[in-house]
PDB file of C-alpha atoms in Angstrom:
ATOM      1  CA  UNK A  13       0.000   0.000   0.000  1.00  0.00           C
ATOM      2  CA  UNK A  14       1.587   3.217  -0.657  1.00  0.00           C
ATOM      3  CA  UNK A  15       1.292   6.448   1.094  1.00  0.00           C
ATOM      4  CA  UNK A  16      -1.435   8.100  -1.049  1.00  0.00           C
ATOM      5  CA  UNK A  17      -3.320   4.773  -1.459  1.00  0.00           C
ATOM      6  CA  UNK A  18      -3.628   4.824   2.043  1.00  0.00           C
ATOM      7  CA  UNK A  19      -4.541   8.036   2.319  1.00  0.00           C
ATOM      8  CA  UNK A  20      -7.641   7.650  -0.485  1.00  0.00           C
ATOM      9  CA  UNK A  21      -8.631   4.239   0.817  1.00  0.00           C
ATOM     10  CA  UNK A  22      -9.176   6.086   4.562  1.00  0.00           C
ATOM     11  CA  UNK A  23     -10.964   9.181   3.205  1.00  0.00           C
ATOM     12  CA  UNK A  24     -13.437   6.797   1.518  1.00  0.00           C
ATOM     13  CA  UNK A  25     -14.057   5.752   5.261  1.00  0.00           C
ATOM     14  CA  UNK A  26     -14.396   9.017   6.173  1.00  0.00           C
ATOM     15  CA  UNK A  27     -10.959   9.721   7.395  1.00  0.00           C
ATOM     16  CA  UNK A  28      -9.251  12.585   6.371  1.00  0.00           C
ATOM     17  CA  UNK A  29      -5.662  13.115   7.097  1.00  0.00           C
ATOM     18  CA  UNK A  30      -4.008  16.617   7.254  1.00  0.00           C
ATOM     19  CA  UNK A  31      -0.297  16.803   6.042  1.00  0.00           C
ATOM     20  CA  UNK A  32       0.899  17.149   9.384  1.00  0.00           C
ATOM     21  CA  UNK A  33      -0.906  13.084   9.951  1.00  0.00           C
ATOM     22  CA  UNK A  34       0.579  12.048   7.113  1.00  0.00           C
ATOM     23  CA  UNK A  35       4.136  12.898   7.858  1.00  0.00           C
ATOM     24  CA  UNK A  36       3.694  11.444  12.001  1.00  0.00           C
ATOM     25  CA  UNK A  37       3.017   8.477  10.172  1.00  0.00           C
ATOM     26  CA  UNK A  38       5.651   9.041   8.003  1.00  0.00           C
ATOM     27  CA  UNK A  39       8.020   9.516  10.674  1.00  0.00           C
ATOM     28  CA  UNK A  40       6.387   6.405  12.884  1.00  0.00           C
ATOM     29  CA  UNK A  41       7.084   4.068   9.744  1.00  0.00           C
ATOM     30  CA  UNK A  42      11.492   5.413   9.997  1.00  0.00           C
ATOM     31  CA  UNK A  43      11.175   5.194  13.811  1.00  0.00           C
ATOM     32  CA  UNK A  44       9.868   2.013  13.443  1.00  0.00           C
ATOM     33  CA  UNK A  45      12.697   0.341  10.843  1.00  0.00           C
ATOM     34  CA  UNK A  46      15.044   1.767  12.747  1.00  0.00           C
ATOM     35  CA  UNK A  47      14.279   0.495  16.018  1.00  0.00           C
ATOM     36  CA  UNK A  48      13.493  -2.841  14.268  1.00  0.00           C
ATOM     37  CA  UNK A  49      17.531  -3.170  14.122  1.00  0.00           C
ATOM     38  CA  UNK A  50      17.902  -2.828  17.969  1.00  0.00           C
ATOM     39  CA  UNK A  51      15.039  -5.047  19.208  1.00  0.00           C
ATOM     40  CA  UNK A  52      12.612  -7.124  17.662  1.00  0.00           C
ATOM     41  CA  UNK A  53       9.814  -4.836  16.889  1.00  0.00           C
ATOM     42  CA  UNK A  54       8.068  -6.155  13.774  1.00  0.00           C
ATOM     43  CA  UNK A  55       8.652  -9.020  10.885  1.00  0.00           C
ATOM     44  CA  UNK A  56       7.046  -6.606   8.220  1.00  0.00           C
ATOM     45  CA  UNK A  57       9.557  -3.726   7.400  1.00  0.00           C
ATOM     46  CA  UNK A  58       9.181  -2.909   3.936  1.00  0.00           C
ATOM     47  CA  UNK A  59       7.055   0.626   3.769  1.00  0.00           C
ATOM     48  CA  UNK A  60       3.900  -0.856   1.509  1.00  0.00           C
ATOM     49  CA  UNK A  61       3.614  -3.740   4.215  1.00  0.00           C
ATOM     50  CA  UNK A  62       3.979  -1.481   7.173  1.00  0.00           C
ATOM     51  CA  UNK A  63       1.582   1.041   5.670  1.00  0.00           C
ATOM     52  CA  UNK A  64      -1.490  -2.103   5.002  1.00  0.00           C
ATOM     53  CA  UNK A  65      -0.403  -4.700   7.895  1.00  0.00           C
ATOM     54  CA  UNK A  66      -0.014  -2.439  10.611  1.00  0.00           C
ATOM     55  CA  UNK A  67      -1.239   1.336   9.809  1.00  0.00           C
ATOM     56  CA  UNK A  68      -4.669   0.461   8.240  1.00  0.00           C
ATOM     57  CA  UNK A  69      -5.058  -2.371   9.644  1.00  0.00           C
ATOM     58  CA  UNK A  70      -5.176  -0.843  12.932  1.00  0.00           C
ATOM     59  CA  UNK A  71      -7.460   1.904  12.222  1.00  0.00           C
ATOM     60  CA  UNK A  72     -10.073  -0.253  10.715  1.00  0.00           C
ATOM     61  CA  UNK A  73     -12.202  -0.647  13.847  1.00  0.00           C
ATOM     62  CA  UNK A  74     -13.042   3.435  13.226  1.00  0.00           C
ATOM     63  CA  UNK A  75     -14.464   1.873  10.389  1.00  0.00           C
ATOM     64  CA  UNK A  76     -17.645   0.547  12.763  1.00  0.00           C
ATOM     65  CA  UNK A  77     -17.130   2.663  15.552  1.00  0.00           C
ATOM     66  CA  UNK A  78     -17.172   6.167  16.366  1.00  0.00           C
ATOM     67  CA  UNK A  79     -13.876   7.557  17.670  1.00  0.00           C
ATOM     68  CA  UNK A  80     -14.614  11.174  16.922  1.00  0.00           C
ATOM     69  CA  UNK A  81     -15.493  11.962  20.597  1.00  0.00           C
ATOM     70  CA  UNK A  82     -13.253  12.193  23.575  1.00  0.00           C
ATOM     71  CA  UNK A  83     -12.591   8.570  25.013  1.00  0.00           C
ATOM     72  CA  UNK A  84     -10.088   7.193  27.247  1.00  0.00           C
ATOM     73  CA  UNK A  85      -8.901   4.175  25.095  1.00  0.00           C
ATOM     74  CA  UNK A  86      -6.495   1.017  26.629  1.00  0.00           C
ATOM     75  CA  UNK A  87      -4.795  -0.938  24.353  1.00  0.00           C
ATOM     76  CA  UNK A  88      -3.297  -4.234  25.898  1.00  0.00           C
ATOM     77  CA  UNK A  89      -0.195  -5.744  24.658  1.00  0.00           C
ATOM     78  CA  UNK A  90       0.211  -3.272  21.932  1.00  0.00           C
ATOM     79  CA  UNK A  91       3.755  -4.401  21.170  1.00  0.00           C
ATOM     80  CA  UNK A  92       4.806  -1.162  18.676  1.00  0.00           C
ATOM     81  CA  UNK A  93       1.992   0.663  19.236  1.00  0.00           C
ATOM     82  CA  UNK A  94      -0.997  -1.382  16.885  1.00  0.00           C
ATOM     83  CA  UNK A  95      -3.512  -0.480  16.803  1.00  0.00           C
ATOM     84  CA  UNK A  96      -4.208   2.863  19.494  1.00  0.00           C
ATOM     85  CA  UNK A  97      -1.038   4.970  17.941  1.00  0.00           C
ATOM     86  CA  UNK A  98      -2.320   4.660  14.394  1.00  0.00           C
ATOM     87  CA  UNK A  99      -5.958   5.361  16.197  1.00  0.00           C
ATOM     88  CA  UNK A 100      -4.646   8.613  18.251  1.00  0.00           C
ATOM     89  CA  UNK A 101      -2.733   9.841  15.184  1.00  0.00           C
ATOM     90  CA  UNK A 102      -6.320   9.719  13.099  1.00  0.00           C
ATOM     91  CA  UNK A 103      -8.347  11.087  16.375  1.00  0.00           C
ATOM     92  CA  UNK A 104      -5.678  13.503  18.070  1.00  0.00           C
ATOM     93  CA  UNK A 105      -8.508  13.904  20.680  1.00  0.00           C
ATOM     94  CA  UNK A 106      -8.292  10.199  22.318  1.00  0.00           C
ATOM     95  CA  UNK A 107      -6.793   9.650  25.502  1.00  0.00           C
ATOM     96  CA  UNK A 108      -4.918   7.005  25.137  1.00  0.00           C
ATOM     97  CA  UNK A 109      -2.865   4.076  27.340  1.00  0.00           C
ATOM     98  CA  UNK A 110      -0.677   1.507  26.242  1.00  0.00           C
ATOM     99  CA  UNK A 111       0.057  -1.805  28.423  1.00  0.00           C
ATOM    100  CA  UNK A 112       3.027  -3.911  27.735  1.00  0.00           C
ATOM    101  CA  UNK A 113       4.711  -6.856  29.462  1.00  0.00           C
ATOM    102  CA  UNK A 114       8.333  -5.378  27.772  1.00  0.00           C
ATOM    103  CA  UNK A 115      10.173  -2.450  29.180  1.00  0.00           C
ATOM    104  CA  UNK A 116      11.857  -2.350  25.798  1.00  0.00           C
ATOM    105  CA  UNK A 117       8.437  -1.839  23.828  1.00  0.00           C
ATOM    106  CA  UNK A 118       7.218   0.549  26.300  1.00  0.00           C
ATOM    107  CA  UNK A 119      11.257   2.718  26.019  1.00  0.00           C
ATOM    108  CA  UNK A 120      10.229   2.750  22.123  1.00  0.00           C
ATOM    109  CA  UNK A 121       7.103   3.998  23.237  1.00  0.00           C
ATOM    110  CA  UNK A 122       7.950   6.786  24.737  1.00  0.00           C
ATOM    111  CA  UNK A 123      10.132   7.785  22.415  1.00  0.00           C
ATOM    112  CA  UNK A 124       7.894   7.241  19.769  1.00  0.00           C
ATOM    113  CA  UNK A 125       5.503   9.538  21.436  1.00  0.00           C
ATOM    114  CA  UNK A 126       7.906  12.267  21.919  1.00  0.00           C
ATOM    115  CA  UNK A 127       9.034  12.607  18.457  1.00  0.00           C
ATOM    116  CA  UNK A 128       5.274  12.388  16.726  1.00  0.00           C
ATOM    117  CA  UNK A 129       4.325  15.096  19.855  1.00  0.00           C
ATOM    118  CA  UNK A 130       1.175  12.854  20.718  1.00  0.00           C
ATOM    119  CA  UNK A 131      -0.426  14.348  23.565  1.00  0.00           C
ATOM    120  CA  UNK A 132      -2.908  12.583  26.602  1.00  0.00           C
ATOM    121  CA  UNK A 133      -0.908   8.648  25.658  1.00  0.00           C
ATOM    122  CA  UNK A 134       0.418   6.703  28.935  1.00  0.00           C
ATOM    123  CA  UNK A 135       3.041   4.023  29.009  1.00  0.00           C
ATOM    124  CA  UNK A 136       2.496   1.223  31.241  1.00  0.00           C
ATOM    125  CA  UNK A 137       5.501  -1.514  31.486  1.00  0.00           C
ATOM    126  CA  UNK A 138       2.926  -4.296  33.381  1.00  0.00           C
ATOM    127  CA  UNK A 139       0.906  -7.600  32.992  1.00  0.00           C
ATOM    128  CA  UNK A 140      -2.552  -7.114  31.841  1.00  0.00           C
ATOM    129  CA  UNK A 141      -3.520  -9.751  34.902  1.00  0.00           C
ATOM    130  CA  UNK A 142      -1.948  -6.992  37.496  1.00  0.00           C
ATOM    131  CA  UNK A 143      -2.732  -3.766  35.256  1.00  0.00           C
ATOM    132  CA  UNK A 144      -6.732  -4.826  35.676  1.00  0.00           C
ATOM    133  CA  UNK A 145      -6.411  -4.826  39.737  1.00  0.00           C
ATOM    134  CA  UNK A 146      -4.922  -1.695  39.637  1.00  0.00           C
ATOM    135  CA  UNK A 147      -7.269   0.628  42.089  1.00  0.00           C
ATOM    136  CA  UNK A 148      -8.195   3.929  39.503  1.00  0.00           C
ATOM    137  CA  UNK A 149      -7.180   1.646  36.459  1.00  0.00           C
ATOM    138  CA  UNK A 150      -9.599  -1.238  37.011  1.00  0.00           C
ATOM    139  CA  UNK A 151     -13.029  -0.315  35.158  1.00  0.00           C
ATOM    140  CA  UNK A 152     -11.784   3.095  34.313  1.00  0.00           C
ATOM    141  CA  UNK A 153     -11.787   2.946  30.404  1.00  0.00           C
ATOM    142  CA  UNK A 154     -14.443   3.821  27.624  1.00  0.00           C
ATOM    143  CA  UNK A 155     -12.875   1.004  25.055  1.00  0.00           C
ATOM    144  CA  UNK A 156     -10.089  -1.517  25.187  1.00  0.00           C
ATOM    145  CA  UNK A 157      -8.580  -2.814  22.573  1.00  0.00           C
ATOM    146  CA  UNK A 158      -6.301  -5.642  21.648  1.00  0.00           C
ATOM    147  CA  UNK A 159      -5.174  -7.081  18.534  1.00  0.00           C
ATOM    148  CA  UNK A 160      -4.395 -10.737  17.548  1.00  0.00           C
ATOM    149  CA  UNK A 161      -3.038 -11.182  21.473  1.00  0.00           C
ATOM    150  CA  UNK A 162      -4.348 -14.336  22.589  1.00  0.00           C
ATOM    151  CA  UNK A 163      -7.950 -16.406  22.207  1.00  0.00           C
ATOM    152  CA  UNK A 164     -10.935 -14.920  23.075  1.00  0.00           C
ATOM    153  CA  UNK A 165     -11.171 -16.657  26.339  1.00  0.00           C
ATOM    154  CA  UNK A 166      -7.916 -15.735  27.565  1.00  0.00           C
ATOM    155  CA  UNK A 167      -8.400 -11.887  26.178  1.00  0.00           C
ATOM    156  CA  UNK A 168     -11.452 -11.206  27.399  1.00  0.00           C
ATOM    157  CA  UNK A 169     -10.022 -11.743  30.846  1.00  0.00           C
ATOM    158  CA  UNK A 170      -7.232  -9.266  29.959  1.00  0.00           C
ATOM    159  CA  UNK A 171      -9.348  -6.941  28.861  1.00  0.00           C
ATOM    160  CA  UNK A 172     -12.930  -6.580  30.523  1.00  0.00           C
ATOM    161  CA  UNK A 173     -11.378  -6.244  33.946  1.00  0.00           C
ATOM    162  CA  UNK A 174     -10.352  -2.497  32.353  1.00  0.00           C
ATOM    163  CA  UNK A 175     -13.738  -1.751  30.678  1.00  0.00           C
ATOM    164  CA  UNK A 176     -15.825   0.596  32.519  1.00  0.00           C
ATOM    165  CA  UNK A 177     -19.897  -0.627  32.430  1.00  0.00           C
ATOM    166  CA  UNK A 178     -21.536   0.508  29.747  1.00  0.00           C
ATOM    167  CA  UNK A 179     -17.698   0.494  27.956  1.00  0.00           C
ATOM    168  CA  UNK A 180     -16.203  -1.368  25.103  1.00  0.00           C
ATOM    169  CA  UNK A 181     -14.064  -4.242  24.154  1.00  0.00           C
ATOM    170  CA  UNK A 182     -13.050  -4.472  20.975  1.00  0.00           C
ATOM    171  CA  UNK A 183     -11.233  -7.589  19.649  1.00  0.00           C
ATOM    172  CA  UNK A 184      -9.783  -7.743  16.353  1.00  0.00           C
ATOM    173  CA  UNK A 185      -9.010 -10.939  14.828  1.00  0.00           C
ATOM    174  CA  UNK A 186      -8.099 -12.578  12.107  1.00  0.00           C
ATOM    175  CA  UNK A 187     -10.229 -15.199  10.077  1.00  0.00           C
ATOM    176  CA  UNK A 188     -10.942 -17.654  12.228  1.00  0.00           C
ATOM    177  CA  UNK A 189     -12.807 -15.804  14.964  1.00  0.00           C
ATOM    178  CA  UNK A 190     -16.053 -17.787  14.806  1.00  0.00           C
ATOM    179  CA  UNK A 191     -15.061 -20.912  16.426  1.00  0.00           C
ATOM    180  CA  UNK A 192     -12.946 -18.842  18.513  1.00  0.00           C
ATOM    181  CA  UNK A 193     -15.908 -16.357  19.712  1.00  0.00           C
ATOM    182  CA  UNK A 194     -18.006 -19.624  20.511  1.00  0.00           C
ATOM    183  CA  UNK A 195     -15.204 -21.018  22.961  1.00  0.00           C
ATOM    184  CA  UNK A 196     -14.900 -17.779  24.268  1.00  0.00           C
ATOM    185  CA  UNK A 197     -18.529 -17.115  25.265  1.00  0.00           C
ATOM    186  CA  UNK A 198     -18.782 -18.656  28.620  1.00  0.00           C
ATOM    187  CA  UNK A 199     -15.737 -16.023  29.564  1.00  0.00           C
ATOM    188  CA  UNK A 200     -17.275 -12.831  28.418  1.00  0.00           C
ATOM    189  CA  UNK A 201     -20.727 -13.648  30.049  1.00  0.00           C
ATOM    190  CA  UNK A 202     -18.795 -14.332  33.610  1.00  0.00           C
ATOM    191  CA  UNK A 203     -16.667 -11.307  32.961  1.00  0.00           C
ATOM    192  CA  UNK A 204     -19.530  -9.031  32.372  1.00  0.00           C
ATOM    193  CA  UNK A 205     -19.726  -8.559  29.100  1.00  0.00           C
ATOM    194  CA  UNK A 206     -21.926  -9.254  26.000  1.00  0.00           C
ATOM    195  CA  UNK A 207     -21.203  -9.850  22.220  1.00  0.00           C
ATOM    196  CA  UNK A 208     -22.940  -6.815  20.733  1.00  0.00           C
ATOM    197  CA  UNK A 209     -21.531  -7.525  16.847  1.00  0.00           C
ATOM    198  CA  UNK A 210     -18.817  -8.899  15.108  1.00  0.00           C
ATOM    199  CA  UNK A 211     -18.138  -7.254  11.799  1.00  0.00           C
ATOM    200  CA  UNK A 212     -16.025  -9.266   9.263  1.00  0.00           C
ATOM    201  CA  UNK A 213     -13.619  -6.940   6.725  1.00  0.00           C
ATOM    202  CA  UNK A 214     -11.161  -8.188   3.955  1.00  0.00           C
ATOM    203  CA  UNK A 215      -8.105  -5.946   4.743  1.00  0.00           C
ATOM    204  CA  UNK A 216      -7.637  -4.504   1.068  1.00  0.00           C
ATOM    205  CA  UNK A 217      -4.722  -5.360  -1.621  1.00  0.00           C
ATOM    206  CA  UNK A 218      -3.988  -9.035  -0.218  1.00  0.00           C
ATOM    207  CA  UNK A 219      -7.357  -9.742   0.443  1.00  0.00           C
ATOM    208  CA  UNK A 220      -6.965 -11.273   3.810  1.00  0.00           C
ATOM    209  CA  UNK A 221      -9.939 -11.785   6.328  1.00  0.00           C
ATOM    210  CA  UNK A 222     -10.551 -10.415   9.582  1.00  0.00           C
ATOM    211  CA  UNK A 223     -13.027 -10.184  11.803  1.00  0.00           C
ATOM    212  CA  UNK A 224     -13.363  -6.833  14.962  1.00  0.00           C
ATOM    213  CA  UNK A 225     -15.266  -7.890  17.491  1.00  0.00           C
ATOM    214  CA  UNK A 226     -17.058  -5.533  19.548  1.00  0.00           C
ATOM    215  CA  UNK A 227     -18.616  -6.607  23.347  1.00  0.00           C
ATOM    216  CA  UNK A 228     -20.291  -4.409  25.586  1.00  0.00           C
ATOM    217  CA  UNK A 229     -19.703  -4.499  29.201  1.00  0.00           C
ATOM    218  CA  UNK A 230     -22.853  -4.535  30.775  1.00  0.00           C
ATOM    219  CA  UNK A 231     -21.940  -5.445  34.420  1.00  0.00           C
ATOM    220  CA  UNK A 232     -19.105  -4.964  37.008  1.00  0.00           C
ATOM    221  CA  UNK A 233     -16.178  -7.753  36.507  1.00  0.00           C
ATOM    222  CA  UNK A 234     -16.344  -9.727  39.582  1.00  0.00           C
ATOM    223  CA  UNK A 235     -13.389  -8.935  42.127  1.00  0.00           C
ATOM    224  CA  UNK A 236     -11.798 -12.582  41.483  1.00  0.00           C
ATOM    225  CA  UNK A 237     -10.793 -11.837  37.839  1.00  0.00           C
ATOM    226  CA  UNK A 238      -7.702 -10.525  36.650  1.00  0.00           C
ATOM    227  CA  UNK A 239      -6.350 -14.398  38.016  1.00  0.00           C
ATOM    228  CA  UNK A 240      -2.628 -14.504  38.651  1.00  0.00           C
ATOM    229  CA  UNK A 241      -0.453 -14.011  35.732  1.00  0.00           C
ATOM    230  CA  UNK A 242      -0.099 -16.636  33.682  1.00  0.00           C
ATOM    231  CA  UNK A 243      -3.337 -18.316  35.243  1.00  0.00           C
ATOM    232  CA  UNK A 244      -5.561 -16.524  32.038  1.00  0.00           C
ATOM    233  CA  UNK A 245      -3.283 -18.756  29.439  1.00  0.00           C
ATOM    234  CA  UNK A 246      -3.151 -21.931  31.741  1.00  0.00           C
ATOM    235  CA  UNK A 247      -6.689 -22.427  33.056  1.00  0.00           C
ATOM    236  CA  UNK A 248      -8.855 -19.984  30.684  1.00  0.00           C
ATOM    237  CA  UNK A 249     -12.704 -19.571  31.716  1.00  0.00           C
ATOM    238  CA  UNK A 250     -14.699 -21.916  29.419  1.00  0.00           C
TER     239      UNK A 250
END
């Protein structure tokens, strides 16, 4: 995908980047290569990939939901920043935090952050188990996100600890999210939450499924749940 592909394809969602967007994400695509050489960052380097794989790929859940007003937004396990820095680049207005289990990621991070000038973002260097027992953290966000980080039933115990009621949780995922969604079902209904849609999108140029799945949180998350780290992955709620 090349820059003004990218830049057509998201003003036929209704996206419209000013020059100054298109060079932060011009600048996040060097920072990005050349951090790549010091730590392990991302497999795709090549601009067209970075710009489809990981730029409009993350902004496609703006595609079915409204990020035009001002809401607090945690992304868990964000790795380089996919999807809530592509997000907070497109809507400067988000407020947006960023948990990750590597102080290295979250150093990038911050740098990152710096350089593009992104205002209202937060670094956390944590576990998503101990991040969502956090007192002032726990239930505190409008939407969380997470992208391709573990099964539903494992992620929606991440996650829905950090929604606030009445928040979302939005999954993306790629193809296979069906099966995946069913085993994860018994987890978001003991977690609070309910599937409200799942909207299936063919990521443009290679033609590759994936499905965003959004879940409301329609009651408190009961004090039990985060588990202990590493309990999510070992014993998941199904």
């Amino acid at each position: 995908m090349e820059t003004r592909q990218f830049q057509t394809m998201l003003e036929e969602k209704g996206i419209h980047l000013s020059p100054q967007q298109l060079e932060q994400f011009e600048l996040y695509y060097e920072l990005l290569v050349e951090w790549n050489e010091k730590m392990n960052l991302t497999a795709i380097t090549d601009k067209p990939g970075v710009y489809l794989k990981h730029f409009f790929d993350s902004i496609s859940p703006a595609f079915y939901y409204d990020f035009s007003k001002p809401i607090s937004i945690c992304d868990v396990g964000a790795g380089a920043g996919f999807p809530s820095i592509p997000l907070k680049i497109c809507f400067p207005h988000l407020k947006v935090s960023i948990v990750d289990s590597l102080q290295k990621r979250i150093t990038f991070l911050n740098h990152l952050a710096a350089k593009l000038e992104l205002e209202n973002v937060a670094f956390y260097h944590d576990r998503a188990e101990t991040f969502g027992r956090k007192e002032g953290i726990r239930e505190s966000f409008d939407v969380v996100i997470a992208r391709a980080v573990a099964r539903m039933a494992v992620l929606s115990e991440l996650c829905l600890p950090l929604v606030k009621v009445n928040g979302t949780f939005i999954a993306m995922k790629a193809a296979a999210a069906g099966e995946e969604l069913e085993q994860g079902k018994t987890a978001i209904k003991v977690l609070g939450g309910e599937i409200e849609r799942t909207e299936p999108f063919t990521l443009p140029i290679e033609q590759s499924e994936r499905t965003i799945i959004f879940i409301e949180k329609k009651r408190k998350t009961p004090k039990k749940y985060p588990r202990k780290p590493g309990m999510p992955n070992k014993l998941p709620i199904e």
